mmCIF file of C-alpha atoms and ligand atoms in Angstrom:
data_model
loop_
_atom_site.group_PDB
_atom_site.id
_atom_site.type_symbol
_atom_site.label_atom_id
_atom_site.label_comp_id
_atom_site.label_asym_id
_atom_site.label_seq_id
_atom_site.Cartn_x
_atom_site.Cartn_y
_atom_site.Cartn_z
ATOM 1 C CA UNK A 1 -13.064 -15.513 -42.377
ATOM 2 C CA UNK A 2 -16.234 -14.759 -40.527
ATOM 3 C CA UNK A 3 -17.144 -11.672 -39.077
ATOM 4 C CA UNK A 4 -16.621 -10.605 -35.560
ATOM 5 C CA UNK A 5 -17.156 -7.739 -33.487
ATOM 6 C CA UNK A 6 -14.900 -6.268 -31.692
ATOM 7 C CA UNK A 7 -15.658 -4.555 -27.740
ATOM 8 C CA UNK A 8 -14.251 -2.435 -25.532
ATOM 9 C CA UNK A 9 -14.748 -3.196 -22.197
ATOM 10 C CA UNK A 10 -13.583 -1.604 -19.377
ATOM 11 C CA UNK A 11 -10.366 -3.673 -17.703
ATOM 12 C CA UNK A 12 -11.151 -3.185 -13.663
ATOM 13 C CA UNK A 13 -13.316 -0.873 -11.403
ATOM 14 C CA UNK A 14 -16.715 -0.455 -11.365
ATOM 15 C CA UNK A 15 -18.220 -0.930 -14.732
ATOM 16 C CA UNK A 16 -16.561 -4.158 -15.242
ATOM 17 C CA UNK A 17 -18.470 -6.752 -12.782
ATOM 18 C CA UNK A 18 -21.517 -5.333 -13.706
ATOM 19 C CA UNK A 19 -20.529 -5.602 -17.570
ATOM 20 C CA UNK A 20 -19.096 -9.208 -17.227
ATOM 21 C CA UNK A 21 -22.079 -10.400 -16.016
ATOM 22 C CA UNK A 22 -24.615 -8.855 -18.469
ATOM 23 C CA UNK A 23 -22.564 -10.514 -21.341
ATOM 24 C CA UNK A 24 -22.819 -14.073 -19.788
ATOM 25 C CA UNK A 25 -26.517 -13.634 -18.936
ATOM 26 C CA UNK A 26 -26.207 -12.584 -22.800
ATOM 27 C CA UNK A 27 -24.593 -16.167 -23.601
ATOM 28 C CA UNK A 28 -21.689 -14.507 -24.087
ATOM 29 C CA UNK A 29 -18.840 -15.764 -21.693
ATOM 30 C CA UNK A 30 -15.034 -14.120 -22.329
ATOM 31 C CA UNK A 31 -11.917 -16.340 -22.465
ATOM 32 C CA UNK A 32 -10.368 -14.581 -20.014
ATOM 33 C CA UNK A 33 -7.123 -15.814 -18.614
ATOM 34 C CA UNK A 34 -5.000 -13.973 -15.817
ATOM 35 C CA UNK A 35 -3.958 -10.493 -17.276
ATOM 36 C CA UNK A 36 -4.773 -10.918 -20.874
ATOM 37 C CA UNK A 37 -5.989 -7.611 -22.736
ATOM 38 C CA UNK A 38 -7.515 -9.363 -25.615
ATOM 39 C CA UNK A 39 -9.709 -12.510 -25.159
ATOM 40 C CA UNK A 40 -13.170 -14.279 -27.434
ATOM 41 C CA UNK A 41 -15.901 -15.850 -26.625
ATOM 42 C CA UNK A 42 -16.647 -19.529 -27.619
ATOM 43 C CA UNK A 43 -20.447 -19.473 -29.639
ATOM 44 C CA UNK A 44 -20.420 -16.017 -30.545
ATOM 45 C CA UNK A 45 -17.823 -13.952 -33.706
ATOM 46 C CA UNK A 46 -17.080 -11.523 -30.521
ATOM 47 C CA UNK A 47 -13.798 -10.260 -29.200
ATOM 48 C CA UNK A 48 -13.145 -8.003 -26.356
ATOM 49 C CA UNK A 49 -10.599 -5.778 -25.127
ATOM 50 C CA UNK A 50 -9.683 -4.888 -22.118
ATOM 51 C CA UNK A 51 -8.855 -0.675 -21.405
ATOM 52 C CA UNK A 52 -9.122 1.772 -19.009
ATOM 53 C CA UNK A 53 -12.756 3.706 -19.290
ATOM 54 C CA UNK A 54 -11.032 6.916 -19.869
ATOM 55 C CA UNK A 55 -9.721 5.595 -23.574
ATOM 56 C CA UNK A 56 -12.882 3.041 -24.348
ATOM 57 C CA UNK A 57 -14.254 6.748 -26.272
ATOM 58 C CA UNK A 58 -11.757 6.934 -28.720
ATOM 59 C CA UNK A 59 -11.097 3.044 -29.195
ATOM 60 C CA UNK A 60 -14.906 3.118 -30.636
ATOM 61 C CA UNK A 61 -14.940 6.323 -32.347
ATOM 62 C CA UNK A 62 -11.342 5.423 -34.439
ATOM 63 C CA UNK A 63 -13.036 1.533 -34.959
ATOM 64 C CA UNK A 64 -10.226 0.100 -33.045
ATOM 65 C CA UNK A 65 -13.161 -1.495 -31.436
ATOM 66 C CA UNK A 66 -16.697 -1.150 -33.252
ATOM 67 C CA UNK A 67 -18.561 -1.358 -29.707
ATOM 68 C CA UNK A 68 -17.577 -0.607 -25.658
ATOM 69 C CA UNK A 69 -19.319 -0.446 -22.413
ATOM 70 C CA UNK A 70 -18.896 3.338 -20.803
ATOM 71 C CA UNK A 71 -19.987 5.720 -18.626
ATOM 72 C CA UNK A 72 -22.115 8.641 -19.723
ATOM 73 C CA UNK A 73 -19.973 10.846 -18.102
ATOM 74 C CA UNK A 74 -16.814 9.889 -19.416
ATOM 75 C CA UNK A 75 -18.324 9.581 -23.169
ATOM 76 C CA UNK A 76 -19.425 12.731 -22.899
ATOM 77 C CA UNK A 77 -16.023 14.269 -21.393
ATOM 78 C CA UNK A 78 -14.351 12.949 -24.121
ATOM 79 C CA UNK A 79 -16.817 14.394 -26.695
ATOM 80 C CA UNK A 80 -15.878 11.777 -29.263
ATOM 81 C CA UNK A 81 -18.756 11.020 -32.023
ATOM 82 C CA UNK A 82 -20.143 7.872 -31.474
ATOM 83 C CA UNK A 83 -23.733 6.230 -31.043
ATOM 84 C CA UNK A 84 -25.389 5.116 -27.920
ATOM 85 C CA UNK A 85 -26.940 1.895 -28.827
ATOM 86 C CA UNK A 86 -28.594 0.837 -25.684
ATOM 87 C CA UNK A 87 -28.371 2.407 -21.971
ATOM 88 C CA UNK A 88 -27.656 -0.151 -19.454
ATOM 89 C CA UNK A 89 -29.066 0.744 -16.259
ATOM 90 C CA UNK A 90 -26.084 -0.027 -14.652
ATOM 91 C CA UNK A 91 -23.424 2.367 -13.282
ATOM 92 C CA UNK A 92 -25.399 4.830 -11.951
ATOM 93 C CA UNK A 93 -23.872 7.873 -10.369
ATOM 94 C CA UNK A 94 -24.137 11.651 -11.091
ATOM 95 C CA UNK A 95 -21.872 14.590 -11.795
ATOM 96 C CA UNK A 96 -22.234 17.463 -8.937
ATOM 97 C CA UNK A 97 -20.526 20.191 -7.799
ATOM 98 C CA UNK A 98 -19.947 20.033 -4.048
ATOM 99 C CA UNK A 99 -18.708 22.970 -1.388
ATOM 100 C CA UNK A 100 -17.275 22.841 1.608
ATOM 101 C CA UNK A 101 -19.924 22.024 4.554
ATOM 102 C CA UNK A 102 -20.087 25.085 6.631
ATOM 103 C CA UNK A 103 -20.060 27.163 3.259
ATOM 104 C CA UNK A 104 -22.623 29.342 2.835
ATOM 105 C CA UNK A 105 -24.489 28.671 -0.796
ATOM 106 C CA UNK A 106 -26.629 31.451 -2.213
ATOM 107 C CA UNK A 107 -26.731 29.502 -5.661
ATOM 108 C CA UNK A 108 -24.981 28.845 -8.690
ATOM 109 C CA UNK A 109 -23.269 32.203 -9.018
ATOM 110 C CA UNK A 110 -20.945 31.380 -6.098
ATOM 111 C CA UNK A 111 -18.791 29.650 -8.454
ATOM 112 C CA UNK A 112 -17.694 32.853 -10.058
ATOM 113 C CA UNK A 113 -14.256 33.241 -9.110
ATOM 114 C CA UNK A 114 -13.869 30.363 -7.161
ATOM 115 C CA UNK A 115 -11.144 27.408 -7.928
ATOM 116 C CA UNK A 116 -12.939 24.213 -8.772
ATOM 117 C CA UNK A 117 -11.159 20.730 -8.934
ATOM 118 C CA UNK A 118 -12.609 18.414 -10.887
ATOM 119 C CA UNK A 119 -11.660 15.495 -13.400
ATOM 120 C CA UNK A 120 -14.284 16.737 -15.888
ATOM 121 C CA UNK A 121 -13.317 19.828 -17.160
ATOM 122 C CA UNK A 122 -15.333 19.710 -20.065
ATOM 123 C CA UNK A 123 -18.402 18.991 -18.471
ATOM 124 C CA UNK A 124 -18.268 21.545 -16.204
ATOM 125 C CA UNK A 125 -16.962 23.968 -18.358
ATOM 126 C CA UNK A 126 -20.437 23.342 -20.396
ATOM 127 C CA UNK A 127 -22.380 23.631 -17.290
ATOM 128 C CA UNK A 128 -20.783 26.661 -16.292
ATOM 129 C CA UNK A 129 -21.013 28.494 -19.636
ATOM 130 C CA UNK A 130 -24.920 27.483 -19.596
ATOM 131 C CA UNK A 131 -25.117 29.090 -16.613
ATOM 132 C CA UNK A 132 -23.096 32.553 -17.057
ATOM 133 C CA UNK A 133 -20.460 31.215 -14.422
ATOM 134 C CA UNK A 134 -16.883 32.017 -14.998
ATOM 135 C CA UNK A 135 -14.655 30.155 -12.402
ATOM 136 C CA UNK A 136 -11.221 28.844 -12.500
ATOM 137 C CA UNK A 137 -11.477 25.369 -13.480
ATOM 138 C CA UNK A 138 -8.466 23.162 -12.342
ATOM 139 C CA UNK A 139 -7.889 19.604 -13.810
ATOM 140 C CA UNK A 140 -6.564 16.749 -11.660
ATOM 141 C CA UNK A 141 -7.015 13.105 -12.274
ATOM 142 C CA UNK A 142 -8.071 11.661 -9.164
ATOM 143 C CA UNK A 143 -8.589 11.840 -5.510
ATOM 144 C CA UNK A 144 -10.617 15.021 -6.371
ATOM 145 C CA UNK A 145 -12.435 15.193 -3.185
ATOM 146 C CA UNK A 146 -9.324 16.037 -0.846
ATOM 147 C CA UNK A 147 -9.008 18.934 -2.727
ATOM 148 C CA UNK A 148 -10.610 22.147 -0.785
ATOM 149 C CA UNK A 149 -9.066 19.837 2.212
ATOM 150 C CA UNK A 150 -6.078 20.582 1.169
ATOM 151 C CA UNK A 151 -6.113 24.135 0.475
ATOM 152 C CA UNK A 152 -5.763 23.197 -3.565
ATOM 153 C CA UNK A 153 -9.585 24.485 -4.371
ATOM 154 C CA UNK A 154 -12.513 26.017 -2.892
ATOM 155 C CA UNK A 155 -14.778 23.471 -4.108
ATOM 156 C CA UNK A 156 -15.586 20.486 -6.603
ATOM 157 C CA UNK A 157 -17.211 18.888 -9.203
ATOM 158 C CA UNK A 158 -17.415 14.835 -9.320
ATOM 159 C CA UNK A 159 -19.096 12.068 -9.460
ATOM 160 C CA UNK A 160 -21.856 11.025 -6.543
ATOM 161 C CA UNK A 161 -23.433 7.769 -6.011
ATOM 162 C CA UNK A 162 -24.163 7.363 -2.777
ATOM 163 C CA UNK A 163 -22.729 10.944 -0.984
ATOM 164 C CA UNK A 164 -21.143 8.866 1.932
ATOM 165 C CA UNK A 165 -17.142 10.379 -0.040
ATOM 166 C CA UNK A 166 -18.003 13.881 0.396
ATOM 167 C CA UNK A 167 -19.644 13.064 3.708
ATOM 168 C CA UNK A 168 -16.496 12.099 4.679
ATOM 169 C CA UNK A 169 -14.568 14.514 3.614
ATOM 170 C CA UNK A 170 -16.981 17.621 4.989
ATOM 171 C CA UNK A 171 -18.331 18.119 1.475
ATOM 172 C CA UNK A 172 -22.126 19.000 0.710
ATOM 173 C CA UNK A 173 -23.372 18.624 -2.882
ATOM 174 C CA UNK A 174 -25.176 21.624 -3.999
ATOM 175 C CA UNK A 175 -25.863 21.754 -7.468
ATOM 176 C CA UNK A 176 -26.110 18.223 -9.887
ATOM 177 C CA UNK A 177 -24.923 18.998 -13.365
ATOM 178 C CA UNK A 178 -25.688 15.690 -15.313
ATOM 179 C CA UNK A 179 -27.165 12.024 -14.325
ATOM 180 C CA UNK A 180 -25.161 9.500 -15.786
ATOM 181 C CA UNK A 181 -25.661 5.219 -16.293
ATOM 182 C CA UNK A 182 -23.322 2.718 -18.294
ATOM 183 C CA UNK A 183 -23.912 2.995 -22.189
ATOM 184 C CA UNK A 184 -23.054 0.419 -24.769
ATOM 185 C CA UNK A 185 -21.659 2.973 -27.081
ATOM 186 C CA UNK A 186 -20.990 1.832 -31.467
ATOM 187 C CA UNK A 187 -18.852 3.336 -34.030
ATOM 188 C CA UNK A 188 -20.903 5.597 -36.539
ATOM 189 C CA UNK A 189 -21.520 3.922 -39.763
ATOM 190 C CA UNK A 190 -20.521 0.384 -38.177
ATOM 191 C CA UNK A 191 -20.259 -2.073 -41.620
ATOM 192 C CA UNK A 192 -23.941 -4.149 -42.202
ATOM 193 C CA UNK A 193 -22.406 -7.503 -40.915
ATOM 194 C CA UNK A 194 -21.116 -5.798 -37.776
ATOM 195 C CA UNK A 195 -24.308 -3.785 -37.255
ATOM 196 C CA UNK A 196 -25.811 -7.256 -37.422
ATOM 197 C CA UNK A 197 -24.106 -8.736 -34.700
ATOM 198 C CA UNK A 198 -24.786 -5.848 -32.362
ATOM 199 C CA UNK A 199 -28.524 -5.719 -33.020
ATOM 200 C CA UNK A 200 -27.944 -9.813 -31.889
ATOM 201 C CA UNK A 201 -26.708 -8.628 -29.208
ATOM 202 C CA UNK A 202 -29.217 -5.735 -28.036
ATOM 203 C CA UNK A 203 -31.814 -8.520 -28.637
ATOM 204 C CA UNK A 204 -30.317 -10.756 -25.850
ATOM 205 C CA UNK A 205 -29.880 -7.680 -23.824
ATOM 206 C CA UNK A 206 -32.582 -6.859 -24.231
ATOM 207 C CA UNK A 207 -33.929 -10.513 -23.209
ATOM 208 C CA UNK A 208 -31.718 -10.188 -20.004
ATOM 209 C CA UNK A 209 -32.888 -6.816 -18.525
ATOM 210 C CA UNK A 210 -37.045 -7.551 -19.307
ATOM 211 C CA UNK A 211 -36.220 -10.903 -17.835
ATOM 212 C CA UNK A 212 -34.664 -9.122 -14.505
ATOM 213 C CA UNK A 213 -37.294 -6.740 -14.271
ATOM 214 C CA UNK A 214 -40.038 -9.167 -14.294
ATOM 215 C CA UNK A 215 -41.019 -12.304 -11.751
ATOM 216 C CA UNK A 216 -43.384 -15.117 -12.784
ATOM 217 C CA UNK A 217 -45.967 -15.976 -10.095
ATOM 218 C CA UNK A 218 -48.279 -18.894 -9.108
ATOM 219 C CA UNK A 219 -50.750 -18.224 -6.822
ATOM 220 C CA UNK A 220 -54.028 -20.832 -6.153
ATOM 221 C CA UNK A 221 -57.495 -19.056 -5.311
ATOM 222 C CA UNK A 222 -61.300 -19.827 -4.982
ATOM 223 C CA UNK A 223 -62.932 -20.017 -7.903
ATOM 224 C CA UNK A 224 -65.088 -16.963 -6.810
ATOM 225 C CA UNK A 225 -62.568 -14.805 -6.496
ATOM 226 C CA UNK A 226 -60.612 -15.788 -9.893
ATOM 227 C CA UNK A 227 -62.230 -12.818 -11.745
ATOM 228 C CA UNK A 228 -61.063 -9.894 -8.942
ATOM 229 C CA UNK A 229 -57.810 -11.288 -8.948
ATOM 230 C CA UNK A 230 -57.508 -11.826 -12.669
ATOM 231 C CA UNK A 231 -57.922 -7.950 -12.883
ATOM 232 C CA UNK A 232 -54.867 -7.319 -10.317
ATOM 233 C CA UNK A 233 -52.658 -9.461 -12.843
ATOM 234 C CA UNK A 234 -52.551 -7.953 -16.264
ATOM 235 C CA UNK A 235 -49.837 -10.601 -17.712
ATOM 236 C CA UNK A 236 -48.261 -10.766 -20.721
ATOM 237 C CA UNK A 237 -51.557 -11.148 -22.556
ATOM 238 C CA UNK A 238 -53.780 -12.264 -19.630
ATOM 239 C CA UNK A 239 -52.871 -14.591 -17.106
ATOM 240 C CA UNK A 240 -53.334 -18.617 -17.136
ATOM 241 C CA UNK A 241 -55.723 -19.738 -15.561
ATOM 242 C CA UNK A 242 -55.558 -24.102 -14.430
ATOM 243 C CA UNK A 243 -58.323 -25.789 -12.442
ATOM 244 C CA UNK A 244 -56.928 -27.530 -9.314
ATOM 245 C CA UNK A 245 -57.679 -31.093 -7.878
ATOM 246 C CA UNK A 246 -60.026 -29.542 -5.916
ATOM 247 C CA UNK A 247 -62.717 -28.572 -7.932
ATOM 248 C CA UNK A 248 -63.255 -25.607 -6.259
ATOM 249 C CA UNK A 249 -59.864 -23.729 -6.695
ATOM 250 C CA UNK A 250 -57.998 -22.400 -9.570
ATOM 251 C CA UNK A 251 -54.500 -22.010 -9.644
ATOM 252 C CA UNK A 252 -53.520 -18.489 -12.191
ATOM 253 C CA UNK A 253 -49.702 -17.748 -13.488
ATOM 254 C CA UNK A 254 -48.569 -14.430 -14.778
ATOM 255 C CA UNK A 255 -45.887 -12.159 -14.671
ATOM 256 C CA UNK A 256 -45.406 -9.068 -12.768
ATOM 257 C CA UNK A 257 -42.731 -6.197 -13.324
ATOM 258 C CA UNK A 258 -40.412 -5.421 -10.353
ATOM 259 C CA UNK A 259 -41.658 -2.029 -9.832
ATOM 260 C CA UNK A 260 -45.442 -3.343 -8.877
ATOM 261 C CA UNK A 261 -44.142 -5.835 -7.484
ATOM 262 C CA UNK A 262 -45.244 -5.794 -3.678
ATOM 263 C CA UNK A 263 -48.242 -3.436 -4.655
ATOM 264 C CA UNK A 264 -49.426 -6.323 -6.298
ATOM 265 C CA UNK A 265 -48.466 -9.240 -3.816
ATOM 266 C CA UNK A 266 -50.599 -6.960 -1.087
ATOM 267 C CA UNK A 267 -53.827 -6.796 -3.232
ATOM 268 C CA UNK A 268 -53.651 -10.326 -3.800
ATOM 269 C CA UNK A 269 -53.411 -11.567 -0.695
ATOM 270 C CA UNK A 270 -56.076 -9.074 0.071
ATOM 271 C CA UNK A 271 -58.243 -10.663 -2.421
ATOM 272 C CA UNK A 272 -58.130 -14.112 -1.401
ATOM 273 C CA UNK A 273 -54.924 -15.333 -3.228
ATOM 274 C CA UNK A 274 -53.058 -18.341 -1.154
ATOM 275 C CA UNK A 275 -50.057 -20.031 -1.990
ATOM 276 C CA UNK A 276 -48.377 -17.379 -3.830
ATOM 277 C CA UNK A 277 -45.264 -18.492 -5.466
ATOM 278 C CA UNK A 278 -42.795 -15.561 -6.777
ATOM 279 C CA UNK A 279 -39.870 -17.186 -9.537
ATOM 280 C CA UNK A 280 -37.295 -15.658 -10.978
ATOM 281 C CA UNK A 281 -37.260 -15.133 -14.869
ATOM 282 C CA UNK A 282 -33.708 -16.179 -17.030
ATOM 283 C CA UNK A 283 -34.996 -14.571 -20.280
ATOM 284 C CA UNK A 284 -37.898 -13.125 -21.479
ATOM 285 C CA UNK A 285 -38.642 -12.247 -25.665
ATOM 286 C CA UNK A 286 -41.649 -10.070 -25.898
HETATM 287 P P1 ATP B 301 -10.139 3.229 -14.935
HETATM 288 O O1 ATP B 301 -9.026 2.585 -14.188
HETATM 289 O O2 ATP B 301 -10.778 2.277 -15.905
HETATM 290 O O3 ATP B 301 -9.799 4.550 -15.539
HETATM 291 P P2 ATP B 301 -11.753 4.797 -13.102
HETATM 292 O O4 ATP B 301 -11.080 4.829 -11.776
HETATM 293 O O5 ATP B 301 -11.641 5.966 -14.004
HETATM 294 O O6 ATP B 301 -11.312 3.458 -13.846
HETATM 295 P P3 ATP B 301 -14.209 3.761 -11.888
HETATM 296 O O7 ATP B 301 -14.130 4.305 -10.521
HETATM 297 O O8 ATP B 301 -13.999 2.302 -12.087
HETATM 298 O O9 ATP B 301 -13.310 4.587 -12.917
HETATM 299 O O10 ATP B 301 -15.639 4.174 -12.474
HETATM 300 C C1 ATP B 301 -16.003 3.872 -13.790
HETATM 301 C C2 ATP B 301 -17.359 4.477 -14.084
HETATM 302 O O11 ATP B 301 -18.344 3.918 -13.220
HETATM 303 C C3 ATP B 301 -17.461 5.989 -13.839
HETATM 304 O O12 ATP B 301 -16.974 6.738 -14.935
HETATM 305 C C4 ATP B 301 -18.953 6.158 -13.646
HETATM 306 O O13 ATP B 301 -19.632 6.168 -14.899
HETATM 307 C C5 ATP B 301 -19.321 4.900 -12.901
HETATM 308 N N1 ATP B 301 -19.283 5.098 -11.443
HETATM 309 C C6 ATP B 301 -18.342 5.712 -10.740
HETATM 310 N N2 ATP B 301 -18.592 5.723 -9.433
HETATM 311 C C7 ATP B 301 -19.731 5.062 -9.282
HETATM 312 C C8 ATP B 301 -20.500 4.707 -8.153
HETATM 313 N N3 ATP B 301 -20.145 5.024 -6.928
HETATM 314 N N4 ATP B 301 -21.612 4.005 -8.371
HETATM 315 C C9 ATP B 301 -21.962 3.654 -9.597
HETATM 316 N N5 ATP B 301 -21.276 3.971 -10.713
HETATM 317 C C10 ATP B 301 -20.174 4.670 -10.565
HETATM 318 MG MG1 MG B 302 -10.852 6.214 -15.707
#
């Protein structure tokens, strides 16, 4: 029987959308019926399961599944030994420790002696020891942010994305121990014809995420300003450059990366560029 490789990804919350959809950009669309934990993939030897994040760790380091999609935060919390094949850029958040608001904060060594809730002892036990703290770190599995609320600690350490939870609950973050982003995470020492099928599949991640990042654009300009604007758009190699109808226009294609995006759109226009049309890239194989 032919090969296949076997993910972990995460069942529900918020690494699964995000992780669904990277996979069918990828070609790779799950089988998924209502409730199943196990489902494959028609045109690719893949099969996924379907966990909780807090046990994808130890599904890939044991090679119950050879790959998974994770948070940084919780592979690290878990501390099994596995690789990180390619970071996602997805699932962004970070791991802070957060005090009451009207608390006064002199710095770090506040935390001595203080009760902290958090569902990551182990990364803040880290942090702490790095930074000659020694504070009373209390475990509880969720709703970690009612906490000092409720009279159960005098302060926490969770995850942030946006700040509007400990807004809410009268919290200010003081102190940000780790950044963290979805990982695709492998077994170590993954057999060759599974370590095969992944590096397929970091190519067409790969493809995906350049592809996203980038935007082809057609603009039309006078032939006398085709050089200045040829130096605005580096391109691939260089951009294309096609006479028009009108003998005295060119119309120039290239591609431009997200982050230069309207830095570049402004110049050109400045320069003399008209018609400027911005599409979106599916895939893109440097
Ligand atoms: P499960 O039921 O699978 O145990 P969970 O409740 O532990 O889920 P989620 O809230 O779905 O976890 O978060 C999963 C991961 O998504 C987190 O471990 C973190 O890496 C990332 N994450 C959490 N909160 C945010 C956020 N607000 N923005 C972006 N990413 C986040
Ligand atoms: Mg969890």
């Amino acid at each position: 029987m032919k090969t296949k490789i076997r993910i972990a990804l995460q069942k529900k919350g918020r690494l699964n959308e995000d992780s669904m959809k990277l996979f069918k950009e990828a070609g790779i669309k799950f089988n998924v019926g209502s409730g199943k934990l196990v489902a494959s993939s028609p045109g690719f030897p893949i099969e996924v399961l379907f966990l909780r994040d807090d046990d994808i760790p130890q599904t890939v380091a044991d090679g119950v599944a050879d790959i998974g999609v994770v948070g940084e935060n919780e592979m690290y919390e878990k501390g099994y030994e596995v690789d990180i094949a390619r970071k996602l850029g997805f699932g962004k958040c970070r791991l802070s420790l957060a005090v009451p608001k009207a608390q006064d904060y002199p710095g770090i060594e506040w935390f001595n002696g203080k009760k902290v809730a958090t569902s990551y002892p182990n990364i803040l036990k880290k942090y702490f020891d790095e930074n000659g703290v020694e504070a009373d770190i209390h475990e509880i599995a969720g709703s970690v942010e009612i906490a000092p609320g409720i009279g159960l600690a005098d302060a926490i350490f969770d995850i942030v994305s946006s700040g509007s939870t400990l807004v809410a609950n009268r919290l200010r973050e003081v102190d940000v121990a780790m950044y963290s982003e979805a990982v695709l995470i492998a077994k170590k020492g993954l057999e060759p014809e599974k370590q095969e099928l992944l590096e397929e599949l970091i190519f067409r991640i790969n493809a995906v995420q350049t592809a996203n990042s980038n935007k082809y654009v057609l603009l039309n300009a006078p032939n006398d300003k085709v050089e200045e604007i040829v130096k605005i758009l580096p391109g691939m190699k260089s951009p294309t450059v096609l006479p028009l109808a009108d003998k005295n226009w060119s119309s120039i294609h290239s591609v431009i990366s997200e982050d230069e995006f309207w830095d570049v759109i402004g110049k050109l226009k400045a320069n003399g560029a008209e018609g400027i049309l911005i599409i979106p890239i599916e895939k893109m194989i440097l």
